[in-house]
PDB file of C-alpha atoms in Angstrom:
ATOM      1  CA  MET A 284      67.492  69.828  58.838  1.00  0.00           C
ATOM      2  CA  PRO A 285      67.532  73.588  59.300  1.00  0.00           C
ATOM      3  CA  LYS A 286      68.772  75.115  62.604  1.00  0.00           C
ATOM      4  CA  LEU A 287      66.146  76.383  65.067  1.00  0.00           C
ATOM      5  CA  PRO A 288      65.990  80.130  65.513  1.00  0.00           C
ATOM      6  CA  ARG A 289      67.320  81.627  68.717  1.00  0.00           C
ATOM      7  CA  LEU A 290      64.365  83.179  70.516  1.00  0.00           C
ATOM      8  CA  THR A 291      63.947  85.071  73.725  1.00  0.00           C
ATOM      9  CA  ALA A 292      60.764  84.473  75.746  1.00  0.00           C
ATOM     10  CA  TYR A 293      59.367  87.778  74.486  1.00  0.00           C
ATOM     11  CA  GLN A 294      59.876  86.785  70.865  1.00  0.00           C
ATOM     12  CA  ALA A 295      58.244  83.405  71.522  1.00  0.00           C
ATOM     13  CA  GLU A 296      55.309  85.141  73.169  1.00  0.00           C
ATOM     14  CA  LYS A 297      54.886  87.420  70.207  1.00  0.00           C
ATOM     15  CA  LEU A 298      54.842  84.414  67.887  1.00  0.00           C
ATOM     16  CA  LEU A 299      52.144  82.739  69.985  1.00  0.00           C
ATOM     17  CA  LEU A 300      50.018  85.764  70.309  1.00  0.00           C
ATOM     18  CA  ASP A 301      50.215  86.499  66.580  1.00  0.00           C
ATOM     19  CA  ASN A 302      48.977  82.936  65.867  1.00  0.00           C
ATOM     20  CA  GLY A 303      45.903  83.129  68.001  1.00  0.00           C
ATOM     21  CA  PHE A 304      47.161  81.850  71.298  1.00  0.00           C
ATOM     22  CA  ARG A 305      45.937  83.648  74.468  1.00  0.00           C
ATOM     23  CA  LEU A 306      47.643  83.982  77.824  1.00  0.00           C
ATOM     24  CA  LEU A 307      45.870  81.741  80.240  1.00  0.00           C
ATOM     25  CA  ARG A 308      47.779  82.441  83.365  1.00  0.00           C
ATOM     26  CA  SER A 309      51.262  82.950  84.776  1.00  0.00           C
ATOM     27  CA  LYS A 310      52.862  81.256  87.670  1.00  0.00           C
ATOM     28  CA  GLY A 311      56.225  82.524  88.893  1.00  0.00           C
ATOM     29  CA  SER A 312      58.459  82.973  85.920  1.00  0.00           C
ATOM     30  CA  HIS A 313      56.340  80.670  83.547  1.00  0.00           C
ATOM     31  CA  ARG A 314      53.488  81.896  81.297  1.00  0.00           C
ATOM     32  CA  ILE A 315      50.850  79.333  79.976  1.00  0.00           C
ATOM     33  CA  TYR A 316      49.271  79.919  76.622  1.00  0.00           C
ATOM     34  CA  ARG A 317      46.311  78.077  75.042  1.00  0.00           C
ATOM     35  CA  LYS A 318      44.665  77.888  71.684  1.00  0.00           C
ATOM     36  CA  GLU A 319      41.769  75.296  71.495  1.00  0.00           C
ATOM     37  CA  ASP A 320      43.227  72.068  72.826  1.00  0.00           C
ATOM     38  CA  VAL A 321      46.884  73.088  72.512  1.00  0.00           C
ATOM     39  CA  ARG A 322      48.654  74.269  75.667  1.00  0.00           C
ATOM     40  CA  ILE A 323      52.276  75.617  75.790  1.00  0.00           C
ATOM     41  CA  VAL A 324      54.391  76.772  78.789  1.00  0.00           C
ATOM     42  CA  VAL A 325      57.074  79.336  78.197  1.00  0.00           C
ATOM     43  CA  PRO A 326      59.617  80.163  80.888  1.00  0.00           C
ATOM     44  CA  PHE A 327      60.408  83.878  81.227  1.00  0.00           C
ATOM     45  CA  HIS A 328      63.920  84.576  82.531  1.00  0.00           C
ATOM     46  CA  SER A 329      65.221  88.072  82.113  1.00  0.00           C
ATOM     47  CA  ASN A 330      65.693  88.280  78.393  1.00  0.00           C
ATOM     48  CA  ARG A 331      67.690  84.955  78.091  1.00  0.00           C
ATOM     49  CA  ILE A 332      67.607  82.851  74.992  1.00  0.00           C
ATOM     50  CA  LEU A 333      65.249  79.919  75.315  1.00  0.00           C
ATOM     51  CA  HIS A 334      66.605  76.408  75.244  1.00  0.00           C
ATOM     52  CA  PRO A 335      66.334  74.890  71.749  1.00  0.00           C
ATOM     53  CA  LYS A 336      63.984  72.252  73.122  1.00  0.00           C
ATOM     54  CA  ILE A 337      61.557  75.035  74.248  1.00  0.00           C
ATOM     55  CA  VAL A 338      61.716  76.717  70.902  1.00  0.00           C
ATOM     56  CA  LYS A 339      60.896  73.431  69.203  1.00  0.00           C
ATOM     57  CA  GLN A 340      57.916  72.899  71.521  1.00  0.00           C
ATOM     58  CA  VAL A 341      56.666  76.442  70.726  1.00  0.00           C
ATOM     59  CA  LEU A 342      57.018  75.945  66.896  1.00  0.00           C
ATOM     60  CA  LYS A 343      55.289  72.587  67.071  1.00  0.00           C
ATOM     61  CA  ALA A 344      52.471  74.021  69.154  1.00  0.00           C
ATOM     62  CA  ILE A 345      51.883  76.706  66.485  1.00  0.00           C
ATOM     63  CA  ASP A 346      52.031  74.162  63.766  1.00  0.00           C
ATOM     64  CA  LYS A 347      49.531  71.839  65.626  1.00  0.00           C
ATOM     65  CA  ALA A 348      47.027  74.665  66.398  1.00  0.00           C
ATOM     66  CA  GLU A 349      47.054  75.649  62.620  1.00  0.00           C
ATOM     67  CA  ARG A 350      45.612  72.239  61.604  1.00  0.00           C
TER      68      ARG A 350
END
């Protein structure tokens, strides 16, 4: 199994926007994106690397929205 990439919140946001997700709203330090019926929440914390679990959720959401 390949390692997950290390992403910042800004890089994850770019991936989501490039794949057709749109920013729904933001609350505090979290931004919520949506594409059709797929919703993903990305925490934004001063250019820190996202937890691997969040990266996996972002990649899974992109894959699910592609189908």
